[in-house]
Short mmCIF file of C-alpha atoms in Angstrom, two decimals:
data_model
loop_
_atom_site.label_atom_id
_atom_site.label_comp_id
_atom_site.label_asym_id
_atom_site.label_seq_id
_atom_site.Cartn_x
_atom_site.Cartn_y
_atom_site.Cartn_z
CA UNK A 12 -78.62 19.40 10.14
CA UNK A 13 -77.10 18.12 13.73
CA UNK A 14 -78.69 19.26 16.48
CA UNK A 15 -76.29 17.42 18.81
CA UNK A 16 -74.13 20.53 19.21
CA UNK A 17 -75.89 23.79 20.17
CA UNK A 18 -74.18 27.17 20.96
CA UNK A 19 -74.44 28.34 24.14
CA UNK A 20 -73.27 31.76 24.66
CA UNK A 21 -70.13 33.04 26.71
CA UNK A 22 -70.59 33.71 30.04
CA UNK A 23 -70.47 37.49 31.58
CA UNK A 24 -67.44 38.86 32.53
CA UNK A 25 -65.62 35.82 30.91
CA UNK A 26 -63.01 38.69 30.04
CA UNK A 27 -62.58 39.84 33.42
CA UNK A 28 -59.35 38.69 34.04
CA UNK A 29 -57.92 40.40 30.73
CA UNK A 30 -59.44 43.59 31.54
CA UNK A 31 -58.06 43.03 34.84
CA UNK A 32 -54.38 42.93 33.75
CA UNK A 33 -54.77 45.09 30.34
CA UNK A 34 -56.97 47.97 31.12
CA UNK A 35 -56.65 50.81 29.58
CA UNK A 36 -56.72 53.89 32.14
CA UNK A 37 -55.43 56.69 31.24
CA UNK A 38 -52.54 57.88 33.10
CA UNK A 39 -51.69 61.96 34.34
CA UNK A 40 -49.58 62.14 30.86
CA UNK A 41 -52.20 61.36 28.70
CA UNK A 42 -51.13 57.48 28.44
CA UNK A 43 -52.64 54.63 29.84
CA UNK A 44 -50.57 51.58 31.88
CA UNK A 45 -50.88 48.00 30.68
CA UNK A 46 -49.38 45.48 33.00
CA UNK A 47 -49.68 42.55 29.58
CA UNK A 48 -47.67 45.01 27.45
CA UNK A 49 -44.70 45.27 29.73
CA UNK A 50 -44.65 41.43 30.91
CA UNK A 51 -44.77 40.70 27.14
CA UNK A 52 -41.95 43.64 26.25
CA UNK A 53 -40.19 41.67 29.16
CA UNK A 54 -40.61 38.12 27.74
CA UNK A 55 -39.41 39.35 23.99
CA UNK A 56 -36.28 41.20 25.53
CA UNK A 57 -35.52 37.27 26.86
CA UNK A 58 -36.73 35.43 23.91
CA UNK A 59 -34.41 37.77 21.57
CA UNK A 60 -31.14 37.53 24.09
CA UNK A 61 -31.68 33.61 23.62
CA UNK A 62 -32.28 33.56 20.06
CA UNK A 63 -29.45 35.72 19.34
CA UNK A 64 -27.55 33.13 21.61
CA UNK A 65 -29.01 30.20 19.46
CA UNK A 66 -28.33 32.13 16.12
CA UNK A 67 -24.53 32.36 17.10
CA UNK A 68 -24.19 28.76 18.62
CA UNK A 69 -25.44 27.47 15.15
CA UNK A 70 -23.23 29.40 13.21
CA UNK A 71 -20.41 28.33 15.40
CA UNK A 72 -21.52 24.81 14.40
CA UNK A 73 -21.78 24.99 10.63
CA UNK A 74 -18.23 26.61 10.89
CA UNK A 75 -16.79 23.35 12.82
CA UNK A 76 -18.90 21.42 10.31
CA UNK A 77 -17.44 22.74 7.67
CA UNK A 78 -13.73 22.45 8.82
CA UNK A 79 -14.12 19.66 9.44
CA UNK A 80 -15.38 18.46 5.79
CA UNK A 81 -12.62 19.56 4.54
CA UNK A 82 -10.39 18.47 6.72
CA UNK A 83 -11.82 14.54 6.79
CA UNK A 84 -12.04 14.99 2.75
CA UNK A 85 -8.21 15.67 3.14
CA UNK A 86 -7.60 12.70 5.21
CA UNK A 87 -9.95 10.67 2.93
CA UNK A 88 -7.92 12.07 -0.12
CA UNK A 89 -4.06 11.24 1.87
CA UNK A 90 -5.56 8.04 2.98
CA UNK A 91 -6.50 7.40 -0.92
CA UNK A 92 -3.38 7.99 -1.65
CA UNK A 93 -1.93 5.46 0.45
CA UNK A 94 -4.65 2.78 -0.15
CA UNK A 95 -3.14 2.69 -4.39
CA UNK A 96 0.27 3.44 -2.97
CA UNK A 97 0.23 -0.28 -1.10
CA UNK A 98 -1.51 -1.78 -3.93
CA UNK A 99 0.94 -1.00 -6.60
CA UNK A 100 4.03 -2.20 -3.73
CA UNK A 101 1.78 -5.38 -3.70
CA UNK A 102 1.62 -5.66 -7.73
CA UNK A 103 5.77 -5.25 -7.51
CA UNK A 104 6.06 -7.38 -4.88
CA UNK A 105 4.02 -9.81 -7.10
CA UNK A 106 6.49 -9.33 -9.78
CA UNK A 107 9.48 -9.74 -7.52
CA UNK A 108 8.36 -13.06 -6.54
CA UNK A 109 8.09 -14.24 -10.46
CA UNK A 110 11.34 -12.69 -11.36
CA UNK A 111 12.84 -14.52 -8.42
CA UNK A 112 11.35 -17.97 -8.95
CA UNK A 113 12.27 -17.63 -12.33
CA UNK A 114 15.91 -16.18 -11.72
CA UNK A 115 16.54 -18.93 -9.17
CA UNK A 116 15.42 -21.34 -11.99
CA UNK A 117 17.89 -19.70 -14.33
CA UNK A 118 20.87 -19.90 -11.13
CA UNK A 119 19.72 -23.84 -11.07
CA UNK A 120 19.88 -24.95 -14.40
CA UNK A 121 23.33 -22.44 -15.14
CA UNK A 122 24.68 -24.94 -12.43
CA UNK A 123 23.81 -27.94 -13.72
CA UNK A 124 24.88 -26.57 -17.22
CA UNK A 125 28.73 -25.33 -15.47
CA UNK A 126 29.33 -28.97 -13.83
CA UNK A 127 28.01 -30.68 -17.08
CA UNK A 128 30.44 -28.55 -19.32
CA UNK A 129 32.69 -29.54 -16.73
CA UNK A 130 32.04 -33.11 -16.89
CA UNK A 131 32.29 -32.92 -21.25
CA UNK A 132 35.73 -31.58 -20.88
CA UNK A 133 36.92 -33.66 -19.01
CA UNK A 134 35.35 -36.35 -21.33
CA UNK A 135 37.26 -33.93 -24.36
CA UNK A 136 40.19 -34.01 -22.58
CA UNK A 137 40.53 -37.69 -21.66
CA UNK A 138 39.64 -38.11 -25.70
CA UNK A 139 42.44 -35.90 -26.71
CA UNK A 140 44.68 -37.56 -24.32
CA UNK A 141 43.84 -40.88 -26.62
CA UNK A 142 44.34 -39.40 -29.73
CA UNK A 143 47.92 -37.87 -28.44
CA UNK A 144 48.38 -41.41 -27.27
CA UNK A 145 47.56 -43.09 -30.92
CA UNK A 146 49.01 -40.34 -32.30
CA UNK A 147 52.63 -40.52 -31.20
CA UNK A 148 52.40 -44.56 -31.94
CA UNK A 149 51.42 -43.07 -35.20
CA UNK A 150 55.00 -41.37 -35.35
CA UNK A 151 56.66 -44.14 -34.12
CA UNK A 152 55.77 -46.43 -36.98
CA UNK A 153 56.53 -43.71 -39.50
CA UNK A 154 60.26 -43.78 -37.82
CA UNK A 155 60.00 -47.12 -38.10
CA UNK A 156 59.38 -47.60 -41.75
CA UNK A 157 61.50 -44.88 -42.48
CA UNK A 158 64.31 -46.94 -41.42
CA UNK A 159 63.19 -49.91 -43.01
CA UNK A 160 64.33 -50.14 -46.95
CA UNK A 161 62.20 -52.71 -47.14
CA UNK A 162 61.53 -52.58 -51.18
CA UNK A 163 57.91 -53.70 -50.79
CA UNK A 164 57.15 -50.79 -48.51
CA UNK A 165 56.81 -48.53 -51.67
CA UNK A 166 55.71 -45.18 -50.60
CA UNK A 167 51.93 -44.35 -51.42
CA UNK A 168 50.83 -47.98 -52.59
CA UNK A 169 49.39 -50.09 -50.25
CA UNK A 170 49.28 -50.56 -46.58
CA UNK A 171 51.68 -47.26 -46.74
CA UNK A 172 48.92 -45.17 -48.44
CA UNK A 173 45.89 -46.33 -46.15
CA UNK A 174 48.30 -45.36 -43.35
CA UNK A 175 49.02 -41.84 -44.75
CA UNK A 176 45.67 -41.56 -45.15
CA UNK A 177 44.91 -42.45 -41.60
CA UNK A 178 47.28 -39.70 -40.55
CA UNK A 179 45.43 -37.43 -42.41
CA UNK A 180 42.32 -38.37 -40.59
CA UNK A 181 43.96 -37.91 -37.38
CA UNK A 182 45.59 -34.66 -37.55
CA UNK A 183 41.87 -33.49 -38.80
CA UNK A 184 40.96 -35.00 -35.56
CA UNK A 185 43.78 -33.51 -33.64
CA UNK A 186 43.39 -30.08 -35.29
CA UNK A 187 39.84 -30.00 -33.78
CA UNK A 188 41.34 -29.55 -30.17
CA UNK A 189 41.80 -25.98 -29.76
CA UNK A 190 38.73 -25.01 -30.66
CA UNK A 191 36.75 -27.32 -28.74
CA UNK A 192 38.48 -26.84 -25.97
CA UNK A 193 38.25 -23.35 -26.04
CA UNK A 194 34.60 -23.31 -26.37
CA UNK A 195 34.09 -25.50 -24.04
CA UNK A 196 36.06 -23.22 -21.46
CA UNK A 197 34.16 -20.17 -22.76
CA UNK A 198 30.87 -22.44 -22.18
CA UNK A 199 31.85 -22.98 -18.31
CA UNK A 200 32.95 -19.27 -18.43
CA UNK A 201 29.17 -17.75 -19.63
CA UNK A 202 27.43 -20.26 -17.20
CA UNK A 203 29.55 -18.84 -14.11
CA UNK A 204 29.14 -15.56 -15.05
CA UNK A 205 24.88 -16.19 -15.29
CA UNK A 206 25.77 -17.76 -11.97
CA UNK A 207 27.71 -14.84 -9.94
CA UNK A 208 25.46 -12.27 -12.06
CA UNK A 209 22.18 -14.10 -10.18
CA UNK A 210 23.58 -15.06 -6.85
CA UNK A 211 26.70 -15.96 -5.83
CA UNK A 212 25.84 -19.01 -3.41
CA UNK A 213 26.72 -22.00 -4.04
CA UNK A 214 23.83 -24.73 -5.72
CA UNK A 215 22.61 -26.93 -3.16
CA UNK A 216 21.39 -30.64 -4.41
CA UNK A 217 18.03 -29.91 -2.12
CA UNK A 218 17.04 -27.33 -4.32
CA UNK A 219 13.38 -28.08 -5.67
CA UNK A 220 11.97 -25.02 -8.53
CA UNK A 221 9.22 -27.21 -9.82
CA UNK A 222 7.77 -27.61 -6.29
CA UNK A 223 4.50 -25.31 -5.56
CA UNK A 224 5.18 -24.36 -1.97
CA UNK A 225 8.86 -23.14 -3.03
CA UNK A 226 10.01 -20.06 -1.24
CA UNK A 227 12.27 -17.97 -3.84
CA UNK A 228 13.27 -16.06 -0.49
CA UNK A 229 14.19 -18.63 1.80
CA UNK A 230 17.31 -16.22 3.21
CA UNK A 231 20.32 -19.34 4.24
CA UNK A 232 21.69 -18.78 7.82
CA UNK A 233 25.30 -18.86 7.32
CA UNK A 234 26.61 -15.82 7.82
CA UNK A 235 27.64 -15.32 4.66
CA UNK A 236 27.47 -12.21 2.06
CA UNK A 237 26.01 -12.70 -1.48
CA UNK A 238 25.85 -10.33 -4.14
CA UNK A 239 23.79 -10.85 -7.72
CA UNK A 240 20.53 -9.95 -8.91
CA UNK A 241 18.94 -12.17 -6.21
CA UNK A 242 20.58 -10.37 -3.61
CA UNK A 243 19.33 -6.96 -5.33
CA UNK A 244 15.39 -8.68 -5.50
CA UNK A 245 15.81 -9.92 -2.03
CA UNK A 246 16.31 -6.58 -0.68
CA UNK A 247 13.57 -4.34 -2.35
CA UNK A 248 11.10 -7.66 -1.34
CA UNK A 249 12.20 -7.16 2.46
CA UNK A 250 11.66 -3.25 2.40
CA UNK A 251 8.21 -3.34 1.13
CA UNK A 252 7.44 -5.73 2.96
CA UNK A 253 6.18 -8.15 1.15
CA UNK A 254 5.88 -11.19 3.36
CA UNK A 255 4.32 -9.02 6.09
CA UNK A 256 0.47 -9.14 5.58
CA UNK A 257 -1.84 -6.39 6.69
CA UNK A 258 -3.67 -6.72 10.28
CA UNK A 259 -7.08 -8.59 9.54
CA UNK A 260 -5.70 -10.72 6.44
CA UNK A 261 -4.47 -14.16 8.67
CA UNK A 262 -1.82 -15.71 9.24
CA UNK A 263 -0.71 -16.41 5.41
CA UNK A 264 0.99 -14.30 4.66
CA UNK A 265 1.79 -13.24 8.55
CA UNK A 266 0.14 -10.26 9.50
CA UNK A 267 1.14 -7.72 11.83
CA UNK A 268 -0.50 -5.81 14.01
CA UNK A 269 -0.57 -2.18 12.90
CA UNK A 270 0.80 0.84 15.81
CA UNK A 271 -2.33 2.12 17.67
CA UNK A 272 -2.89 5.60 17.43
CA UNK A 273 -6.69 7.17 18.25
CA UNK A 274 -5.62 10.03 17.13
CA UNK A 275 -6.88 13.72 19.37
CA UNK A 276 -8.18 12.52 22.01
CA UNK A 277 -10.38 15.72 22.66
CA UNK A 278 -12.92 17.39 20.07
CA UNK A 279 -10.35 20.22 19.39
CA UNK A 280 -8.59 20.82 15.89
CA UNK A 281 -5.58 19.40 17.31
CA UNK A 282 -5.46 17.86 20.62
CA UNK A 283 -2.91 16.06 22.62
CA UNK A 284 -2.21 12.43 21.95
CA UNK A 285 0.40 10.99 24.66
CA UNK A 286 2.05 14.31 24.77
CA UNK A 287 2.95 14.56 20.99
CA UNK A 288 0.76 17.05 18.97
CA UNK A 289 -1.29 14.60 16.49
CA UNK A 290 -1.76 17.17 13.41
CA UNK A 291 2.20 17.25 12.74
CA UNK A 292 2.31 14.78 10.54
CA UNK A 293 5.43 13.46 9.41
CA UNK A 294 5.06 11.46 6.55
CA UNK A 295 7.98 8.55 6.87
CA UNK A 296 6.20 5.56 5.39
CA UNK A 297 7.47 2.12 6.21
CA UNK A 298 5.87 -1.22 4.29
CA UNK A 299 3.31 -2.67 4.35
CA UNK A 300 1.69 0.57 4.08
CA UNK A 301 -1.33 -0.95 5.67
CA UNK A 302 0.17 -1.91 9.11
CA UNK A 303 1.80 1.33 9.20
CA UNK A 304 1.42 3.36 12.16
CA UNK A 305 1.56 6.78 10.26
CA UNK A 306 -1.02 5.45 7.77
CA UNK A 307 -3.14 4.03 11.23
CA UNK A 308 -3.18 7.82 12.86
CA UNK A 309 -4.50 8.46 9.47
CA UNK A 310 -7.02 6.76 9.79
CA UNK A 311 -7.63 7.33 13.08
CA UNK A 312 -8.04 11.08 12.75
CA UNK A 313 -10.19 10.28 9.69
CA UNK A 314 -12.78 8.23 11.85
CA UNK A 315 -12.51 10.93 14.20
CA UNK A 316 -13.26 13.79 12.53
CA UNK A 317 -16.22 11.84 11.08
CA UNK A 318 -17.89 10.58 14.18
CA UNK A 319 -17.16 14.35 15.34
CA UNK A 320 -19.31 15.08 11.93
CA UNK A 321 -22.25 12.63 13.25
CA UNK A 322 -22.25 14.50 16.86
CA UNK A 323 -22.04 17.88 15.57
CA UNK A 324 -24.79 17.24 13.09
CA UNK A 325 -27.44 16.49 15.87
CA UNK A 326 -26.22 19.21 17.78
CA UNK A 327 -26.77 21.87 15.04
CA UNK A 328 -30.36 19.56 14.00
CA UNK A 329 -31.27 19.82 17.73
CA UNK A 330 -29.69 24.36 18.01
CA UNK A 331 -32.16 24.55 14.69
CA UNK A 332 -35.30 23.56 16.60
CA UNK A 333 -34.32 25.58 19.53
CA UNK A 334 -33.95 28.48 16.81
CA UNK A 335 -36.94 27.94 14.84
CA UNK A 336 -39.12 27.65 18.13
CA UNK A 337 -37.36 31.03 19.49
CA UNK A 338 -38.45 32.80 15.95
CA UNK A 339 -41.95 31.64 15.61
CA UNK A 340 -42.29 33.09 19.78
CA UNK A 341 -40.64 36.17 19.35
CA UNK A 342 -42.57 36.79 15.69
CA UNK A 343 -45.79 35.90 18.19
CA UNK A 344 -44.35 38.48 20.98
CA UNK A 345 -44.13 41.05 18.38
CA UNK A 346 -47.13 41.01 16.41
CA UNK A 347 -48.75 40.73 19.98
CA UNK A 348 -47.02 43.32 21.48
CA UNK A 349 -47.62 45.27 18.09
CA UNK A 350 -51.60 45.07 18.88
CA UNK A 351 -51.66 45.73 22.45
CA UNK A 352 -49.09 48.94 22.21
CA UNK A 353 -51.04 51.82 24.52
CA UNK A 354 -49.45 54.39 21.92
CA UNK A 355 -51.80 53.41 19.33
CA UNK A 356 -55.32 52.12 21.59
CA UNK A 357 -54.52 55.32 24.21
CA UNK A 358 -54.33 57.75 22.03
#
């Protein structure tokens, strides 16, 4: 057993002070006064003002909280929304480019084919001209033996039937023309249509499809209108955008800054943002989605609203304290106040 520690008994009067302040005289009514009873009655009436103060500042604050959710899950669901609306205008774009290469390939080599077709008739026609050529000698030495009676010239016999039979042999030949020719005209026919039907420019000899670093959108600077499916690929590549790349990505492909917009720039629901009201949002879109300044203000009330989210959150953490500490002292006042009540110890 310690013996370090021995009781020593309270000094008289150690209570004098208490008596002093909560006696318990009675007064000319049959009560009795007691000065702790009406400081603490004082000190609850204060403590219950600022708790009820407290109580509706928090609720004020888990209100705004909760707007807020919902309206940052909004923006996170619109902003979502916009995020797989660019990729899918980057997957066509993507597809644009291979139908173009390829299309441009197609415009190339339907070029090449027209002036080769070209070239072949030409080649036909020069042939044909020949075989006109040996063709009316041909009927000159048939006029010519006809007016021969030479008597060893018997018809069908000899040099007479190998020449008949070479006439045969060339009218085959010569009856071969029209439909050659005619193909070959449809031939250069189909391979300007392909042509005009792709793009209507001209093929240029510095035109290079097998090279890597080929740009299927190279647009030439000549002032000039073209028409064709190139022309139709050309377009829907500018308005998304395509070559633009979105701020942060480099410069391949060239990225553009997006418009700047913070957004409210007070911690109401919708403040004023260089005089325009930043919660009508209009939604005209303009590609790349992601340097979009409608898609930016977004964004920017997105970050807002959740940085508002962080700041309101310790304010409601720090209103909760000042709550809870107001409770537990006011619970204390009243049980305290409950004990020392000169109702129930005068009477």
């Amino acid at each position: 057993m310690s013996t370090t520690y021995n009781y020593d008994a309270l000094a008289a009067g150690w209570d004098a002070k208490i008596a002093d302040c909560c006696n318990t005289t009675p007064t000319s009514d049959g009560g009795c006064t007691d000065c702790c009873y009406d400081t603490w009655q004082d000190q609850l009436k204060d403590v219950t003002q600022r708790s009820a103060t407290v109580t509706e500042k928090t609720t004020q604050l888990q209100n705004k909280i909760a707007f807020i959710s919902d309206r940052r899950s909004r923006y996170k669901v619109w902003l979502d929304e916009l995020d797989k609306a660019e990729t899918l205008a980057r997957n066509i774009c993507h597809q644009l480019e291979i139908i173009a290469t390829q299309a441009d390939k197609i415009w190339y080599n339907a070029s090449k084919a027209c002036k080769a077709i070209e070239t072949l008739f030409c080649m036909i026609r020069d042939f044909y001209s020949q075989v006109d050529y040996i063709k009316k000698r041909y009927d000159d030495l048939q006029i010519c033996i006809q007016k021969n009676d030479d008597p060893a010239l018997e018809k069908g016999k000899g040099i007479l039937k190998a020449l008949d039979d070479y006439g045969t042999k060339l009218n085959a030949i010569i009856a071969t023309r029209d439909a050659l020719i005619a193909q070959a005209v449809e031939a250069v026919r189909l391979a300007n249509l392909i042509i005009d039907a792709i793009t209507s420019k001209d093929c240029t000899c510095d035109f290079k499809p097998c090279d890597n670093n080929y740009q299927p959108f190279k647009a030439p600077n000549d002032g000039k209108n073209y028409y064709g499916l190139k022309t139709i690929i050309t377009t829907w590549y500018n308005v998304l955008g395509c070559a633009t790349g979105c701020p942060g990505e480099g410069p391949t492909p060239s990225a553009t800054p997006a418009k700047k917009n913070n957004g409210p720039s007070s911690d109401d629901d919708c403040g004023p943002d260089n005089g325009s009201d930043t919660c009508e949002l209009t939604p005209i879109l303009s590609f790349p989605i992601c340097a979009d300044s409608y898609r930016t203000t977004v964004q920017a009330l997105f970050d807002k609203d959740d940085k508002s989210l962080v700041t309101l959150s310790k304010k409601l953490k720090e209103a909760n304290k000042d709550k809870e500490a107001l409770d537990a002292c006011k619970s204390s006042l009243t049980n305290a106040i409950a004990v020392v009540d000169p109702k129930s110890r005068c009477n």
